[in-house]
Coordinates of C-alpha atoms in Angstrom, one line a residue:
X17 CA 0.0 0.0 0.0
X18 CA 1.6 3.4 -1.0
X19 CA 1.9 6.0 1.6
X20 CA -1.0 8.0 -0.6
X21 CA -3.5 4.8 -0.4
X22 CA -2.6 4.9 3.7
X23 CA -3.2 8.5 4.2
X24 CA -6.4 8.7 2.7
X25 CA -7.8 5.2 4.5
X26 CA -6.8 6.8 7.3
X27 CA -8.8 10.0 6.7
X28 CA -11.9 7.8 6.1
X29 CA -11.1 6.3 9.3
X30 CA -10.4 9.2 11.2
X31 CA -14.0 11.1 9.7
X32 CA -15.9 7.6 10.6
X33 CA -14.8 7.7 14.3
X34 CA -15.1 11.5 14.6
X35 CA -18.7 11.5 13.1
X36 CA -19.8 9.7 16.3
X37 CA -19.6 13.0 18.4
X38 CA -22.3 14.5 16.4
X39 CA -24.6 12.3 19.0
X40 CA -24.9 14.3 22.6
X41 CA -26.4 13.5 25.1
X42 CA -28.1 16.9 26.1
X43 CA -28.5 20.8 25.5
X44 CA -27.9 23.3 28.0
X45 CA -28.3 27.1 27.1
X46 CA -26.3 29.6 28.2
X47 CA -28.7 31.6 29.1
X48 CA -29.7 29.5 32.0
X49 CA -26.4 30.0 33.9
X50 CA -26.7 34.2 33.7
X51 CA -24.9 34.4 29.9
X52 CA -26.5 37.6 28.3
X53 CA -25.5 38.4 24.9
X54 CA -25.7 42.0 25.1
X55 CA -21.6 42.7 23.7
X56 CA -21.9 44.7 27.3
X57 CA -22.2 41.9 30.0
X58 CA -18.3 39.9 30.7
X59 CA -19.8 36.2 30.3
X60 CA -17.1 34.2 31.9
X61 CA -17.6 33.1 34.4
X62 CA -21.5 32.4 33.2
X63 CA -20.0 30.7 30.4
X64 CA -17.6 28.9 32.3
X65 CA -20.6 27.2 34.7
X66 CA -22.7 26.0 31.7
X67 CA -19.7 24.2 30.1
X68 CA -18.8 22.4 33.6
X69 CA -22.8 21.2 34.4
X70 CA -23.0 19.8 30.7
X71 CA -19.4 18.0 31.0
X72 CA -20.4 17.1 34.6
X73 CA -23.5 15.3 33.5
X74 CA -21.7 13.3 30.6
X75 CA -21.7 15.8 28.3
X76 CA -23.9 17.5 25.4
X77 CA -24.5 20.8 23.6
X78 CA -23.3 24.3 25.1
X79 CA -26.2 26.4 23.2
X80 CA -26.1 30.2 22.6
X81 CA -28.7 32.2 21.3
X82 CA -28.6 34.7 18.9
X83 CA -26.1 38.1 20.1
X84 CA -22.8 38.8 21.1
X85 CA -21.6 37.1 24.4
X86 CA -18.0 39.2 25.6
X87 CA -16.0 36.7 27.6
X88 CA -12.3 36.1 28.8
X89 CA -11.2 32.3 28.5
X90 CA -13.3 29.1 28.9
X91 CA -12.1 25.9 29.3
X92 CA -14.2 23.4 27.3
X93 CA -14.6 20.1 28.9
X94 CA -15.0 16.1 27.9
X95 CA -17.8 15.2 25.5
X96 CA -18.9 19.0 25.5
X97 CA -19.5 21.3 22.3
X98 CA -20.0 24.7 21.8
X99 CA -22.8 25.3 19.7
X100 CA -22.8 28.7 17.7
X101 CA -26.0 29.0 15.6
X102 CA -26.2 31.9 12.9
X103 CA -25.9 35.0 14.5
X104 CA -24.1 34.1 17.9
X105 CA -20.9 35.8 18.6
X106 CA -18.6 34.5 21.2
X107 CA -16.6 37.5 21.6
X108 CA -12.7 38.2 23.2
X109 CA -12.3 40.4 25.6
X110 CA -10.0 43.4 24.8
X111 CA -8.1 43.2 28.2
X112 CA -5.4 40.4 26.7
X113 CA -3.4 40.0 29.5
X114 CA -6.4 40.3 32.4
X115 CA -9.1 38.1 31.1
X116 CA -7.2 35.2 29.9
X117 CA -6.4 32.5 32.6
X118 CA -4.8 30.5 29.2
X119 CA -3.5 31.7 26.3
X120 CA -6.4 31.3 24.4
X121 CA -10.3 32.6 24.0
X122 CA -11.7 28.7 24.1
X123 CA -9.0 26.9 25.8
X124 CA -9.3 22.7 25.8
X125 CA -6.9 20.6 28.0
X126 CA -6.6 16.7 27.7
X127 CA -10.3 16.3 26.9
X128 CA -12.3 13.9 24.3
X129 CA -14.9 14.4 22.2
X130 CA -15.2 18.1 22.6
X131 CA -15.5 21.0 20.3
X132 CA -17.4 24.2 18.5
X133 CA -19.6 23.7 15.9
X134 CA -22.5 25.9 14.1
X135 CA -22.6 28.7 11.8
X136 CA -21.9 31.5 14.2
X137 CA -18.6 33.2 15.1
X138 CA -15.4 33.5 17.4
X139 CA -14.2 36.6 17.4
X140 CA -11.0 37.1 18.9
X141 CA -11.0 40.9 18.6
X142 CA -7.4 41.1 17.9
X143 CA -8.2 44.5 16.0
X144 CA -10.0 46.6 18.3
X145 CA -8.1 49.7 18.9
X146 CA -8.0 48.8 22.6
X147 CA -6.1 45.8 21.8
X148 CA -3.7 47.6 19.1
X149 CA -3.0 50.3 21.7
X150 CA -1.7 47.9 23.6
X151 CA 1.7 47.8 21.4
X152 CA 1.6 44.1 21.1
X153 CA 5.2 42.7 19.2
X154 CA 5.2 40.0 17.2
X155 CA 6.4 37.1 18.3
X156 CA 6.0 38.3 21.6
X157 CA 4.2 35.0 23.2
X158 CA 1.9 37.3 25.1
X159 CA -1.2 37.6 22.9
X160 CA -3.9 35.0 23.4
X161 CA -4.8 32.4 20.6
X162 CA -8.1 32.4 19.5
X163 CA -9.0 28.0 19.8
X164 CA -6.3 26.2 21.5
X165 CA -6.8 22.3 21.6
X166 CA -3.8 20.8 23.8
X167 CA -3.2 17.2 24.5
X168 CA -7.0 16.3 23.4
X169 CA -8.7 13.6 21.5
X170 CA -11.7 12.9 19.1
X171 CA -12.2 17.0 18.7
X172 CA -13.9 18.8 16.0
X173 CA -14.4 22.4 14.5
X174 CA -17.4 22.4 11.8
X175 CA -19.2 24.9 10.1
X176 CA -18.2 28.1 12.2
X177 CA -16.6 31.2 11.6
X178 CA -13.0 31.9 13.1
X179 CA -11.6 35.5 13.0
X180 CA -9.7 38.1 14.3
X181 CA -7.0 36.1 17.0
X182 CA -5.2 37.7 19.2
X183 CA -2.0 35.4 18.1
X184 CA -2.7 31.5 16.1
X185 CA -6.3 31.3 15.2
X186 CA -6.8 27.8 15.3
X187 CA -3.7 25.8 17.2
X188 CA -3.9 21.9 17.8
X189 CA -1.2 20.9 19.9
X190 CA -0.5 17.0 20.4
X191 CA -4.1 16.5 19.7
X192 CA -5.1 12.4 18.4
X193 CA -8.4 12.7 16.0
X194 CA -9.6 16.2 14.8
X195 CA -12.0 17.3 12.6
X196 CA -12.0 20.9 10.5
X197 CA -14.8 21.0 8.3
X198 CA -16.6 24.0 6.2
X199 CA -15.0 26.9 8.6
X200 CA -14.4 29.9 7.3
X201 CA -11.2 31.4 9.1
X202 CA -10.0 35.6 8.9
X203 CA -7.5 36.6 10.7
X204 CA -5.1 39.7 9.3
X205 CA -5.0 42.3 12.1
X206 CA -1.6 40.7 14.8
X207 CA 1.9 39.4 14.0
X208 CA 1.7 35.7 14.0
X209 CA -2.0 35.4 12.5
X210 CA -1.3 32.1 11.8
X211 CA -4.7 30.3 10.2
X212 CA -4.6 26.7 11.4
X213 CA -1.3 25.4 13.5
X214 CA -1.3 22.0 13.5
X215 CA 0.8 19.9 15.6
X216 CA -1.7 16.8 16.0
X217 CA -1.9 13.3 14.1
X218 CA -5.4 11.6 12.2
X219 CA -6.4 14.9 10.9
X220 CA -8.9 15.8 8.5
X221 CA -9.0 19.6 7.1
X222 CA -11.8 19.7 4.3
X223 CA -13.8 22.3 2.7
X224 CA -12.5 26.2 4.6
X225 CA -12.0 29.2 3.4
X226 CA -8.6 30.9 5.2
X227 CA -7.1 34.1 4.9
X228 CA -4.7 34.5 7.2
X229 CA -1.6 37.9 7.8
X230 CA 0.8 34.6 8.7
X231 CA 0.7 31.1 7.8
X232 CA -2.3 29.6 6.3
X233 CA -2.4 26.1 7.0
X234 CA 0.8 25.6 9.1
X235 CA 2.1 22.2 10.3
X236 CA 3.8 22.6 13.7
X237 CA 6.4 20.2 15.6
X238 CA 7.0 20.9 18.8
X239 CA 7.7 18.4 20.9
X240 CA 10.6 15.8 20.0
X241 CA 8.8 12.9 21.3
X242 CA 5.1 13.8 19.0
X243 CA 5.5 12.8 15.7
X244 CA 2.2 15.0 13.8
X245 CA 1.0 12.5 11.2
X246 CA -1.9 10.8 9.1
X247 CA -3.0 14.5 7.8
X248 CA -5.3 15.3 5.0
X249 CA -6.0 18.3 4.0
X250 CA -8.6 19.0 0.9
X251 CA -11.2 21.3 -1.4
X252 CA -9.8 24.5 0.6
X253 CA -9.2 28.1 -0.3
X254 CA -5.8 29.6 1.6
X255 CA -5.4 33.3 1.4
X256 CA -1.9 34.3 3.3
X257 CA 0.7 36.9 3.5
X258 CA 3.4 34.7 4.4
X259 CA 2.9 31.0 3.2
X260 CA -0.2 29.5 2.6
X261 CA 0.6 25.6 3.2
X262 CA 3.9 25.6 5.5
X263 CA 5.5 22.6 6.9
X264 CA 7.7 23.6 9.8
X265 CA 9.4 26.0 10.8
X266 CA 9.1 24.3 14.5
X267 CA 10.6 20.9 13.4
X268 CA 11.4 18.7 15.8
X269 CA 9.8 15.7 15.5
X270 CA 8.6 16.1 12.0
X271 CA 6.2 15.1 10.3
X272 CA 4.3 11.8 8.4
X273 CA 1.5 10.8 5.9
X274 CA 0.5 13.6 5.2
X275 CA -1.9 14.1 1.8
X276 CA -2.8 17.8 0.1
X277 CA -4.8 18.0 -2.6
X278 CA -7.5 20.4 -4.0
X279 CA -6.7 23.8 -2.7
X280 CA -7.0 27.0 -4.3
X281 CA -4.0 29.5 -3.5
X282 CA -5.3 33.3 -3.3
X283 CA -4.4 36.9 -2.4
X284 CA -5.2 38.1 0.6
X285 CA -8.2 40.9 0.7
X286 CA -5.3 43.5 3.0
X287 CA -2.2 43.0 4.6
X288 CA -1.2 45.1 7.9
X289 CA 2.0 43.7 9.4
X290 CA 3.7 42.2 5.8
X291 CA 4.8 43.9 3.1
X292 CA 6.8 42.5 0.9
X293 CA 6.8 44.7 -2.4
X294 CA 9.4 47.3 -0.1
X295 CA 12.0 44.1 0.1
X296 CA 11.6 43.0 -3.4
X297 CA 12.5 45.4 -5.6
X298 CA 10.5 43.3 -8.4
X299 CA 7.3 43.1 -7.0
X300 CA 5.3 46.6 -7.9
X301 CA 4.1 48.4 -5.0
X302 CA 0.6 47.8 -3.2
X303 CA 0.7 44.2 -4.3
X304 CA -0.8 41.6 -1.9
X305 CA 1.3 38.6 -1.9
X306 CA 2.8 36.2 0.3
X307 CA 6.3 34.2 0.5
X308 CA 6.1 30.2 -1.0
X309 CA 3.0 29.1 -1.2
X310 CA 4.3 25.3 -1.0
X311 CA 7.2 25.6 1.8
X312 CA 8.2 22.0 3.3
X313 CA 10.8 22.8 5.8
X314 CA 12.7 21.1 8.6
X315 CA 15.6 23.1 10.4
X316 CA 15.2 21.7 13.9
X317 CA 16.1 17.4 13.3
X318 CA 12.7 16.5 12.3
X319 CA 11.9 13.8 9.9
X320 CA 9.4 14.7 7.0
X321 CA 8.7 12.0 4.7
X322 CA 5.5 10.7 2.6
X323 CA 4.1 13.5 1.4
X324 CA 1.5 13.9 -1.5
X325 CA 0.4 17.2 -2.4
X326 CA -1.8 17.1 -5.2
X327 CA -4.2 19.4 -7.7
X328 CA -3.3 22.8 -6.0
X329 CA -3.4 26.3 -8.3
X330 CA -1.8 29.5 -6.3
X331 CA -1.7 33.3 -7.5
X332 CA -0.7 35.8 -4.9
X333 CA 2.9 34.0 -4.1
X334 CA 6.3 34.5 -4.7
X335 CA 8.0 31.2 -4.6
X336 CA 5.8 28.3 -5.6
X337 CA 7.2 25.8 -4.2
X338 CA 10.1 25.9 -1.5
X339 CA 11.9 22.4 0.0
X340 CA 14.5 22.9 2.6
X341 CA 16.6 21.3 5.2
X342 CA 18.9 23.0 7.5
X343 CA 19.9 23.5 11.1
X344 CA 19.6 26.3 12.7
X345 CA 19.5 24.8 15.9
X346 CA 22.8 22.6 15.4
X347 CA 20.4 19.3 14.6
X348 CA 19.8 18.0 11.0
X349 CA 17.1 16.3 9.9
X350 CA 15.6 14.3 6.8
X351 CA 13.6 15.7 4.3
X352 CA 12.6 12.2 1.8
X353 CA 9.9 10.8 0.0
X354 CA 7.9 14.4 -1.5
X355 CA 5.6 13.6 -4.2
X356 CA 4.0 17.1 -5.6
X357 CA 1.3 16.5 -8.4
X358 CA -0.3 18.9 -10.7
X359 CA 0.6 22.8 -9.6
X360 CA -0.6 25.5 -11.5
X361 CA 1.3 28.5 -10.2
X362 CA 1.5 32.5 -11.2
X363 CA 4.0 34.2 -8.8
X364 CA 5.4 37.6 -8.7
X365 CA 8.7 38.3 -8.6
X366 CA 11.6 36.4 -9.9
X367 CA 12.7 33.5 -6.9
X368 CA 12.3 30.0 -8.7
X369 CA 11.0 27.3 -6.8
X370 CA 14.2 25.7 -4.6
X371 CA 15.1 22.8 -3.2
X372 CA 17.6 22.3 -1.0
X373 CA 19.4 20.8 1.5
X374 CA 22.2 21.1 3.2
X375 CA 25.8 20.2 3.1
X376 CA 26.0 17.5 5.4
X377 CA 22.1 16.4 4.7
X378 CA 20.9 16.0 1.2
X379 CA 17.4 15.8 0.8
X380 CA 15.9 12.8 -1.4
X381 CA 13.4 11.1 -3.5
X382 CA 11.3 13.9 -4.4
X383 CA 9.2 13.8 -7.5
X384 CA 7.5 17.1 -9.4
X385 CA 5.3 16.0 -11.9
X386 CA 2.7 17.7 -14.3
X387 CA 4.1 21.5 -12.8
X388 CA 3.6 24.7 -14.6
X389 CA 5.1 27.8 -13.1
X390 CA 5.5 31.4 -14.2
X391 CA 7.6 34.2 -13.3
X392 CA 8.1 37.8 -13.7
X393 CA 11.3 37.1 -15.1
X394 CA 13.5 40.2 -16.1
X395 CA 16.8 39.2 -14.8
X396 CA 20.3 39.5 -15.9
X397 CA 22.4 35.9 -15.7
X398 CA 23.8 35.2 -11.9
X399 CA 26.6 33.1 -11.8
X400 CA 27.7 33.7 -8.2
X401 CA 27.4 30.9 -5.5
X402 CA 24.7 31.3 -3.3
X403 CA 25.9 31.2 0.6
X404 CA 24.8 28.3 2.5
X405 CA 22.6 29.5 5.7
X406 CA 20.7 28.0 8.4
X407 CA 19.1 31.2 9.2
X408 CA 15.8 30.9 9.6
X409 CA 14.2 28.8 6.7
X410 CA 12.4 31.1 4.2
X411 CA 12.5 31.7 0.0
X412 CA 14.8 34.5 0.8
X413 CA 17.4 33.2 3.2
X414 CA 20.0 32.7 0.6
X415 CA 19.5 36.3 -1.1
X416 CA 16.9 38.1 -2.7
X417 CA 18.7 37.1 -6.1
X418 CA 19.0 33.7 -7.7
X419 CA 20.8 31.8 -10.6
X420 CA 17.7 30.1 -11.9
X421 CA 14.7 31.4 -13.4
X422 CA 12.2 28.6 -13.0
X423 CA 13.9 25.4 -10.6
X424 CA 16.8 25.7 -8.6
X425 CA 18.1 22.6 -6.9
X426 CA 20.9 22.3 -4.4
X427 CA 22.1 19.6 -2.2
X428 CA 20.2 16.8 -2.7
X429 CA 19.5 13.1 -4.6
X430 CA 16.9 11.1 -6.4
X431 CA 15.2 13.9 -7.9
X432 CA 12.8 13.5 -10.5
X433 CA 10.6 16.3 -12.7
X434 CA 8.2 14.8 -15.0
X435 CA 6.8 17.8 -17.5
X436 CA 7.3 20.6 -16.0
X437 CA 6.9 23.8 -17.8
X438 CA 8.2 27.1 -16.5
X439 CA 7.8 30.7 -18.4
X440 CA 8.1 34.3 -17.6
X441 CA 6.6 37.7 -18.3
X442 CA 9.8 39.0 -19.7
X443 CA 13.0 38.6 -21.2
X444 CA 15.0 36.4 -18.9
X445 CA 18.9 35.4 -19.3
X446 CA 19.2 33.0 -16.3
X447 CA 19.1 29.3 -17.4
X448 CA 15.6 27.9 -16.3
X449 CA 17.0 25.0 -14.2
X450 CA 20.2 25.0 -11.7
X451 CA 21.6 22.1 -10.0
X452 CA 24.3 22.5 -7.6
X453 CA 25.4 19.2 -5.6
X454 CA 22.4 17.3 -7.1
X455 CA 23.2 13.4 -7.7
X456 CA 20.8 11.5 -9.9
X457 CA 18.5 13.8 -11.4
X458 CA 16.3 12.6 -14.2
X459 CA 13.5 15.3 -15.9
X460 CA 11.3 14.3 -19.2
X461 CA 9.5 16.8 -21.3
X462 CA 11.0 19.5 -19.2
X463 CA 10.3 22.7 -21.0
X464 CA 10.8 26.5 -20.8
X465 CA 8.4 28.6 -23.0
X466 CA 11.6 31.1 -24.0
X467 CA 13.5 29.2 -26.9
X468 CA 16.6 31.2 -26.3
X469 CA 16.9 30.6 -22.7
X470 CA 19.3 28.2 -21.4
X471 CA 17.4 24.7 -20.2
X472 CA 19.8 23.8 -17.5
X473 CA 23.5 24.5 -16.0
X474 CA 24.9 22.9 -13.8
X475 CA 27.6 23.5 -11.2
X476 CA 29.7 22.1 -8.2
X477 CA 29.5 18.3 -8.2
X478 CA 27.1 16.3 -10.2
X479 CA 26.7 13.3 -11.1
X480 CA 24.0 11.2 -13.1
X481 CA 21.9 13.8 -14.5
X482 CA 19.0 13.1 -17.5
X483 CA 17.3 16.2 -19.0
X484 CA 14.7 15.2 -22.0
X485 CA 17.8 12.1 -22.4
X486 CA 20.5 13.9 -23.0
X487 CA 23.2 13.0 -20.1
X488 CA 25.2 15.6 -18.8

């Protein structure tokens, strides 16, 4: 069985056993235990009591009416779900640090079969002046997430809307068994707006709509000893000003099984912390973009192998797809077994996509196949050798220049490219393909849409390379 056929038998699986928590055993409305949804009245403690009788009587449905319920953090407990029907708003207070005994707005701690579901909201209010004032940094560790599932199992998130965090909108952290169906998910007013963090295994993420100022759909690793595997992700819409399906950078453990397939890249709708036409000088000014919108990285010893990312356009990125392995942390890990299907990709500016890993630790057996990329192109030929870095894992660690227009590969084995086609909007004198310490790499009906440009070059040691069958 192939590592594709396992992930998605485990996603069955995984929906199957999840689907059983639709059943509760009871309602209890908020309104009962003094909750008034007047945006006026602090709820918290209100809140707090209705969650604990439902859990305490085997669990059931936390119901809110219609209106705007202001609260600081509740804890959700076993077998209990928030339900949030059109029209409800569960609402952050604006007083980050004095309403929040966690770090998040709904806070759930080694609980089962728990969650928020309905087609209401949870609004973090991480862009209410009173909460800008504040002078909030990013990466700060202060701000509150907006859902925070920690050490849980059998959760689920259907249906609701997600918006405004304080920091990560939607983190799962050593979570077994979660569910992320049909939410729509804005969050573009902090630093570290991350959309969904997700440091969990048997995961299904199906059907949302994201925009996120940070990461869209982030994988996180943590903790050494919790590998996050058995992920799918599918049919969803990522919007993000930094990269919109991110692997790493937290790396420790890595990750496993892990299938992509049927997203839609886009721009953003604003973007208030990054702006990245005023550090590429090629990307016209006021354009909303974001960094790769493929990155797969580990930089902190984590393992990352059998991955299938699948049917996925993008517009609104710079590098479309971005592979790296490094150390910044004095650790190398493995980066293997990357299967990347049918990409349809219109970035701005003029990085290629790169893969690379490091001069100790190659990464290995990655296939692109059926990939078509395009460019701004515009650059004179760059011969110089890029500098090796493990900085901080990102398109533009190396430089903000780079010696290949459409694919540049470094540091790495058992590479393959089946039909790839790469073009740009203008005149380009870089060769389209770069490989610099690559052994074994084999490309068929590899293609530029510029006759006169150069198909490949490459430099350093090489060995076993096969380009449309001509050896070099």
């Amino acid at each position: 069985m192939t590592s594709n056929q396992r992930t998605k038998r485990m996603g069955l699986a995984a929906l199957m056993a999840l689907s059983l928590t639709a059943a509760q055993a009871k309602d209890v409305v908020v309104e009962d235990y003094g909750a008034r949804g007047d945006g006026v009245t602090m709820n918290t403690e209100a809140l707090q009591r209705a969650i604990d009788a439902c859990g305490a009587t085997g669990g059931g449905r936390v119901v809110f009416s219609p209106g705007s319920y202001l609260t600081g953090t509740i804890c959700l407990r076993t077998g209990v779900v928030l339900c949030l029907p059109q029209g409800a708003e569960l609402q952050g207070s604006t007083q980050y640090l004095k309403d929040y005994r966690h770090r998040a707005l709904v806070f759930a701690d080694g609980v089962e079969r728990a969650g928020i579901t309905g087609e209401g909201t949870v609004n973090g209010n991480g862009g209410h002046p009173q909460v800008l004032a504040q002078g909030f940094r990013v990466n700060d560790g202060k701000r509150p997430n907006l859902v925070f599932f920690k050490d849980c199992r059998q959760m689920r998130v259907t249906d609701v809307t997600l918006k405004e965090a304080g920091s990560w909108t939607l983190r799962l952290f050593r979570v077994d068994g979660v569910l992320v169906d049909r939410i729509t998910l804005r969050s573009l007013a902090q630093g570290n707006n991350d959309g969904i963090d997700v440091d969990a295994r048997n995961v299904i993420i199906s059907n949302c709509n994201i925009e996120a100022e940070d990461d869209g759909i982030c994988l996180k690793s943590d903790d050494a000893d919790f590998m996050p595997e058995n992920i799918v992700v599918s049919n969803c819409i990522i919007a993000s000003n930094c990269n919109p399906i991110k692997f790493g950078t937290a790396s420790h453990a890595g990750f496993r099984n892990v299938n992509i397939t049927n997203c839609a890249i886009r721009r953003t709708s604003e973007a208030n912390i990054f702006d990245w036409p005023s550090e590429y000088r090629q990307i016209p000014k006021g354009t909303l973009t974001g960094l790769a919108g493929i990155a797969i990285e580990s930089a902190d010893g984590g393992l990352i192998e059998h991955v299938n990312i699948s049917n996925i356009t993008m517009e609104g990125i710079i590098t479309p797809i971005f592979i790296c392995l490094n150390h910044r942390k004095g650790t190398t890990g493995q980066i293997r077994d990357i299967y990347i299907n049918n990409v349809s990709a219109r970035a701005d500016g003029i990085l290629p996509c790169i893969i690379t890993g490091s001069p100790r630790t190659k990464v290995s057996d990655i296939v692109l196949r059926d990939i078509r990329v395009e460019h701004e192109g515009g650059e004179e030929r760059f011969d110089q050798q890029l500098p090796e870095s493990d900085s901080y894992p990102e398109n533009r660690m190396f430089g903000h220049r780079n010696p290949a227009s459409g694919l540049y590969v470094r540091h790495a084995e058992r590479v393959r490219v089946d039909n790839m086609v790469m073009s740009v909007r203008q005149k380009d004198r870089r060769p389209a393909v770069v490989l610099d310490d690559v052994h074994d790499f084999t490309a068929t009906a590899l293609r530029c849409t510029d006759p006169g440009t150069q198909l490949v070059r490459h430099t350093g040691a090489a060995s076993h390379i096969s380009v449309n069958g001509t050896e070099y």
